Amino acid sequence: MTIDPADRRPAARVDNQDAALFGQTPSQTVGPFFHYGLPWKGGADLIGASGMGARTDLFPPEHDVLNVAVRSGVPNGHVIELTGRVIDGAGAAVPDAMIEIWQADSNGRFAGEAGSDPHFVGFGRAATDDDGRYRFRTILPGRVAGPGGVPQARHVAMSVFARGLVRRVVTRFYFAATEGLADDPILAMVPAGRRDTLIARSTGEGIWSLDLMLQGAGETVFFDL
């Protein structure tokens, strides 16, 4: 005995895309998984073996399987700390942001370039804390050539990932009262009245601070990719 395949089908079937079954997909801003899902222990310590960078306080101890980043050796250069707060347009701290940095070594060479420091990667990643603060331990970067071969001032490139940002935003961390600021070809493209949003101030021996304002008055200058 054969059965007509049509007899196996229900008398009436609602298409699985029918709005009667499914309402509108709920919206969700990007994140806020960045600050606990992507940083790793030591990701913010580019010179040592500390656990800087990861927010291990956000998950139970039994789930802590992150390893501390392994360094091949101690890089050359002057040890500094970069810090500051990530702030939203209302002036409130952003406690679930993630910051990435990319920089040259103390001689102005990037990892992989001829003559670069073999013990310095130049890349780091840090989660912000409950007060929106980020922190990195690194080396004061050397000056690198910019457009037309003009030396750039010492700087660290920064990317900010945060809730509500569809794409990362990119900025720079310059150092106040260091050589080359007046002639830096990239800084020269920024309106004079807004350059302070890119220039960190010294707040102690080897400590440099720069807040990152995502919107509003005093918004940090972000560059097009």
mmCIF file of C-alpha atoms in Angstrom:
data_model
loop_
_atom_site.group_PDB
_atom_site.id
_atom_site.type_symbol
_atom_site.label_atom_id
_atom_site.label_comp_id
_atom_site.label_asym_id
_atom_site.label_seq_id
_atom_site.Cartn_x
_atom_site.Cartn_y
_atom_site.Cartn_z
ATOM 1 C CA MET A 1 0.000 0.000 0.000
ATOM 2 C CA THR A 2 1.363 3.420 -0.930
ATOM 3 C CA ILE A 3 0.555 6.659 0.818
ATOM 4 C CA ASP A 4 0.233 9.885 -1.054
ATOM 5 C CA PRO A 5 2.904 12.287 0.386
ATOM 6 C CA ALA A 6 0.232 14.959 0.420
ATOM 7 C CA ASP A 7 -1.647 12.971 3.066
ATOM 8 C CA ARG A 8 1.257 13.432 5.483
ATOM 9 C CA ARG A 9 0.971 17.199 5.406
ATOM 10 C CA PRO A 10 -1.195 19.025 7.943
ATOM 11 C CA ALA A 11 -4.436 20.410 6.637
ATOM 12 C CA ALA A 12 -3.202 23.961 7.241
ATOM 13 C CA ARG A 13 0.328 25.190 7.842
ATOM 14 C CA VAL A 14 1.470 28.662 8.801
ATOM 15 C CA ASP A 15 4.718 29.725 7.184
ATOM 16 C CA ASN A 16 7.507 29.897 9.768
ATOM 17 C CA GLN A 17 8.209 33.474 8.763
ATOM 18 C CA ASP A 18 4.635 34.544 9.409
ATOM 19 C CA ALA A 19 4.332 37.518 11.746
ATOM 20 C CA ALA A 20 1.525 35.665 13.517
ATOM 21 C CA LEU A 21 4.169 33.360 14.978
ATOM 22 C CA PHE A 22 7.055 35.754 15.467
ATOM 23 C CA GLY A 23 7.021 39.372 16.423
ATOM 24 C CA GLN A 24 9.720 41.857 15.617
ATOM 25 C CA THR A 25 13.228 40.736 16.535
ATOM 26 C CA PRO A 26 14.226 42.670 19.644
ATOM 27 C CA SER A 27 16.916 45.268 19.123
ATOM 28 C CA GLN A 28 20.183 45.173 21.018
ATOM 29 C CA THR A 29 23.091 47.561 21.061
ATOM 30 C CA VAL A 30 26.567 46.275 20.319
ATOM 31 C CA GLY A 31 28.126 44.751 23.425
ATOM 32 C CA PRO A 32 28.364 44.957 26.345
ATOM 33 C CA PHE A 33 30.368 41.736 26.210
ATOM 34 C CA PHE A 34 33.638 43.400 25.186
ATOM 35 C CA HIS A 35 34.914 44.144 28.679
ATOM 36 C CA TYR A 36 34.674 40.591 29.994
ATOM 37 C CA GLY A 37 34.674 38.419 26.870
ATOM 38 C CA LEU A 38 37.752 39.673 25.028
ATOM 39 C CA PRO A 39 40.456 41.010 27.387
ATOM 40 C CA TRP A 40 42.973 38.560 28.779
ATOM 41 C CA LYS A 41 45.179 38.583 31.864
ATOM 42 C CA GLY A 42 48.208 40.716 31.204
ATOM 43 C CA GLY A 43 46.728 42.172 28.038
ATOM 44 C CA ALA A 44 47.220 45.659 29.439
ATOM 45 C CA ASP A 45 50.721 45.002 30.768
ATOM 46 C CA LEU A 46 53.054 45.174 27.768
ATOM 47 C CA ILE A 47 56.224 44.815 29.799
ATOM 48 C CA GLY A 48 55.553 42.479 32.732
ATOM 49 C CA ALA A 49 53.678 39.418 33.906
ATOM 50 C CA SER A 50 50.818 40.955 35.861
ATOM 51 C CA GLY A 51 47.142 40.263 35.236
ATOM 52 C CA MET A 52 46.318 43.823 34.127
ATOM 53 C CA GLY A 53 43.626 44.074 31.500
ATOM 54 C CA ALA A 54 41.056 41.406 32.324
ATOM 55 C CA ARG A 55 37.981 41.898 34.534
ATOM 56 C CA THR A 56 38.203 38.630 36.442
ATOM 57 C CA ASP A 57 35.851 40.113 39.038
ATOM 58 C CA LEU A 58 33.003 39.682 36.543
ATOM 59 C CA PHE A 59 32.923 35.879 36.606
ATOM 60 C CA PRO A 60 33.143 33.215 39.336
ATOM 61 C CA PRO A 61 36.627 32.016 40.357
ATOM 62 C CA GLU A 62 35.861 28.519 39.079
ATOM 63 C CA HIS A 63 35.357 29.988 35.612
ATOM 64 C CA ASP A 64 38.694 31.784 35.657
ATOM 65 C CA VAL A 65 40.661 29.866 33.036
ATOM 66 C CA LEU A 66 42.544 32.836 31.590
ATOM 67 C CA ASN A 67 46.304 32.546 31.455
ATOM 68 C CA VAL A 68 48.652 35.453 32.062
ATOM 69 C CA ALA A 69 50.290 36.693 28.872
ATOM 70 C CA VAL A 70 53.821 35.314 28.480
ATOM 71 C CA ARG A 71 56.614 37.803 27.710
ATOM 72 C CA SER A 72 59.814 36.810 25.942
ATOM 73 C CA GLY A 73 61.837 39.286 27.961
ATOM 74 C CA VAL A 74 61.962 42.841 29.269
ATOM 75 C CA PRO A 75 61.725 45.491 26.547
ATOM 76 C CA ASN A 76 64.006 48.506 26.412
ATOM 77 C CA GLY A 77 62.768 51.978 27.239
ATOM 78 C CA HIS A 78 61.192 54.164 29.866
ATOM 79 C CA VAL A 79 58.311 52.437 31.663
ATOM 80 C CA ILE A 80 55.098 54.468 31.778
ATOM 81 C CA GLU A 81 51.454 54.000 32.684
ATOM 82 C CA LEU A 82 48.551 55.170 30.526
ATOM 83 C CA THR A 83 45.262 55.791 32.265
ATOM 84 C CA GLY A 84 42.018 57.714 32.015
ATOM 85 C CA ARG A 85 38.249 57.307 31.990
ATOM 86 C CA VAL A 86 35.823 56.505 29.198
ATOM 87 C CA ILE A 87 32.839 58.863 29.510
ATOM 88 C CA ASP A 88 29.544 58.959 27.603
ATOM 89 C CA GLY A 89 27.661 61.989 26.286
ATOM 90 C CA ALA A 90 25.880 62.514 29.608
ATOM 91 C CA GLY A 91 29.168 62.630 31.494
ATOM 92 C CA ALA A 92 28.672 59.193 33.041
ATOM 93 C CA ALA A 93 31.367 56.528 33.244
ATOM 94 C CA VAL A 94 31.265 53.692 30.704
ATOM 95 C CA PRO A 95 32.083 50.623 32.838
ATOM 96 C CA ASP A 96 31.830 48.061 30.040
ATOM 97 C CA ALA A 97 34.158 49.499 27.399
ATOM 98 C CA MET A 98 37.326 47.941 26.051
ATOM 99 C CA ILE A 99 40.422 49.811 24.888
ATOM 100 C CA GLU A 100 43.074 48.542 22.481
ATOM 101 C CA ILE A 101 46.433 50.213 21.948
ATOM 102 C CA TRP A 102 49.052 49.906 19.227
ATOM 103 C CA GLN A 103 52.402 51.641 19.419
ATOM 104 C CA ALA A 104 56.040 51.688 18.390
ATOM 105 C CA ASP A 105 58.858 50.599 20.665
ATOM 106 C CA SER A 106 61.255 53.024 22.360
ATOM 107 C CA ASN A 107 63.212 53.418 19.105
ATOM 108 C CA GLY A 108 60.167 54.233 16.996
ATOM 109 C CA ARG A 109 59.885 50.823 15.344
ATOM 110 C CA PHE A 110 56.812 48.628 15.229
ATOM 111 C CA ALA A 111 56.868 44.915 15.993
ATOM 112 C CA GLY A 112 58.136 42.964 13.009
ATOM 113 C CA GLU A 113 60.098 45.845 11.488
ATOM 114 C CA ALA A 114 63.828 45.510 11.029
ATOM 115 C CA GLY A 115 65.624 46.472 14.225
ATOM 116 C CA SER A 116 62.479 46.425 16.381
ATOM 117 C CA ASP A 117 62.688 45.360 20.018
ATOM 118 C CA PRO A 118 62.153 41.564 20.035
ATOM 119 C CA HIS A 119 60.658 41.740 23.528
ATOM 120 C CA PHE A 120 58.007 44.344 22.740
ATOM 121 C CA VAL A 121 54.795 43.497 20.878
ATOM 122 C CA GLY A 122 53.293 46.975 21.042
ATOM 123 C CA PHE A 123 49.687 45.771 21.237
ATOM 124 C CA GLY A 124 47.515 45.733 24.338
ATOM 125 C CA ARG A 125 43.899 45.371 25.426
ATOM 126 C CA ALA A 126 42.193 46.516 28.633
ATOM 127 C CA ALA A 127 38.681 46.524 30.034
ATOM 128 C CA THR A 128 37.394 49.590 31.870
ATOM 129 C CA ASP A 129 36.488 49.242 35.542
ATOM 130 C CA ASP A 130 33.259 50.248 37.259
ATOM 131 C CA ASP A 131 34.399 53.881 37.189
ATOM 132 C CA GLY A 132 35.094 53.706 33.457
ATOM 133 C CA ARG A 133 38.856 53.761 33.993
ATOM 134 C CA TYR A 134 41.367 52.000 31.763
ATOM 135 C CA ARG A 135 45.008 51.360 32.591
ATOM 136 C CA PHE A 136 48.041 50.169 30.633
ATOM 137 C CA ARG A 137 51.672 49.606 31.593
ATOM 138 C CA THR A 138 53.954 50.069 28.618
ATOM 139 C CA ILE A 139 57.023 51.834 27.190
ATOM 140 C CA LEU A 140 57.234 55.481 26.139
ATOM 141 C CA PRO A 141 57.103 55.135 22.340
ATOM 142 C CA GLY A 142 59.753 56.549 20.072
ATOM 143 C CA ARG A 143 58.931 58.908 17.215
ATOM 144 C CA VAL A 144 57.933 57.406 13.872
ATOM 145 C CA ALA A 145 57.818 58.912 10.392
ATOM 146 C CA GLY A 146 54.503 60.338 9.222
ATOM 147 C CA PRO A 147 53.206 61.610 5.859
ATOM 148 C CA GLY A 148 56.066 62.863 3.714
ATOM 149 C CA GLY A 149 58.586 61.406 6.136
ATOM 150 C CA VAL A 150 57.955 64.120 8.731
ATOM 151 C CA PRO A 151 58.602 62.745 12.230
ATOM 152 C CA GLN A 152 55.471 62.405 14.315
ATOM 153 C CA ALA A 153 55.333 63.253 17.990
ATOM 154 C CA ARG A 154 55.404 60.345 20.415
ATOM 155 C CA HIS A 155 51.951 58.795 20.491
ATOM 156 C CA VAL A 156 49.913 55.665 21.079
ATOM 157 C CA ALA A 157 47.051 54.680 18.757
ATOM 158 C CA MET A 158 43.845 53.802 20.626
ATOM 159 C CA SER A 159 40.646 52.007 19.631
ATOM 160 C CA VAL A 160 37.525 52.176 21.786
ATOM 161 C CA PHE A 161 34.875 49.446 21.793
ATOM 162 C CA ALA A 162 31.745 50.155 23.829
ATOM 163 C CA ARG A 163 28.023 49.574 24.058
ATOM 164 C CA GLY A 164 26.101 51.338 21.348
ATOM 165 C CA LEU A 165 29.100 51.669 19.031
ATOM 166 C CA VAL A 166 28.477 49.769 15.814
ATOM 167 C CA ARG A 167 32.139 50.193 14.911
ATOM 168 C CA ARG A 168 35.171 50.911 17.038
ATOM 169 C CA VAL A 169 36.293 54.522 17.234
ATOM 170 C CA VAL A 170 39.955 55.382 16.786
ATOM 171 C CA THR A 171 41.976 58.139 18.408
ATOM 172 C CA ARG A 172 45.495 58.990 19.553
ATOM 173 C CA PHE A 173 47.177 59.420 22.922
ATOM 174 C CA TYR A 174 49.860 62.127 22.742
ATOM 175 C CA PHE A 175 52.137 63.261 25.583
ATOM 176 C CA ALA A 176 52.103 66.882 26.745
ATOM 177 C CA ALA A 177 55.356 68.862 26.632
ATOM 178 C CA THR A 178 57.188 66.286 24.508
ATOM 179 C CA GLU A 179 59.108 67.069 21.358
ATOM 180 C CA GLY A 180 57.339 67.268 18.004
ATOM 181 C CA LEU A 181 53.837 68.214 19.104
ATOM 182 C CA ALA A 182 53.917 71.541 17.261
ATOM 183 C CA ASP A 183 55.024 69.881 14.012
ATOM 184 C CA ASP A 184 53.109 66.600 14.151
ATOM 185 C CA PRO A 185 51.427 66.202 10.705
ATOM 186 C CA ILE A 186 48.418 64.311 12.081
ATOM 187 C CA LEU A 187 47.817 66.595 15.031
ATOM 188 C CA ALA A 188 48.045 69.548 12.636
ATOM 189 C CA MET A 189 44.899 68.287 10.871
ATOM 190 C CA VAL A 190 42.903 68.675 14.097
ATOM 191 C CA PRO A 191 41.349 72.106 14.826
ATOM 192 C CA ALA A 192 43.522 73.894 17.378
ATOM 193 C CA GLY A 193 40.674 74.159 19.865
ATOM 194 C CA ARG A 194 40.207 70.405 19.995
ATOM 195 C CA ARG A 195 43.799 69.163 20.154
ATOM 196 C CA ASP A 196 43.726 69.013 23.937
ATOM 197 C CA THR A 197 41.344 66.045 23.687
ATOM 198 C CA LEU A 198 44.290 64.032 22.349
ATOM 199 C CA ILE A 199 47.056 65.221 24.667
ATOM 200 C CA ALA A 200 47.607 63.392 27.944
ATOM 201 C CA ARG A 201 48.925 65.136 31.034
ATOM 202 C CA SER A 202 51.489 63.816 33.478
ATOM 203 C CA THR A 203 49.898 63.074 36.857
ATOM 204 C CA GLY A 204 52.909 61.545 38.532
ATOM 205 C CA GLU A 205 56.222 59.882 37.817
ATOM 206 C CA GLY A 206 55.678 57.980 34.579
ATOM 207 C CA ILE A 207 51.873 58.245 34.771
ATOM 208 C CA TRP A 208 49.969 59.872 31.898
ATOM 209 C CA SER A 209 46.237 60.507 31.994
ATOM 210 C CA LEU A 210 43.738 61.167 29.197
ATOM 211 C CA ASP A 211 39.958 60.832 29.435
ATOM 212 C CA LEU A 212 38.047 59.622 26.369
ATOM 213 C CA MET A 213 34.722 61.411 25.899
ATOM 214 C CA LEU A 214 32.484 59.572 23.439
ATOM 215 C CA GLN A 215 30.010 62.411 22.807
ATOM 216 C CA GLY A 216 28.987 65.875 23.899
ATOM 217 C CA ALA A 217 30.983 68.919 24.923
ATOM 218 C CA GLY A 218 34.662 68.105 24.962
ATOM 219 C CA GLU A 219 34.179 65.029 22.772
ATOM 220 C CA THR A 220 37.452 63.303 21.973
ATOM 221 C CA VAL A 221 38.631 63.693 18.391
ATOM 222 C CA PHE A 222 38.145 60.389 16.573
ATOM 223 C CA PHE A 223 39.709 59.661 13.196
ATOM 224 C CA ASP A 224 38.131 58.132 10.097
ATOM 225 C CA LEU A 225 39.481 54.693 9.284
#
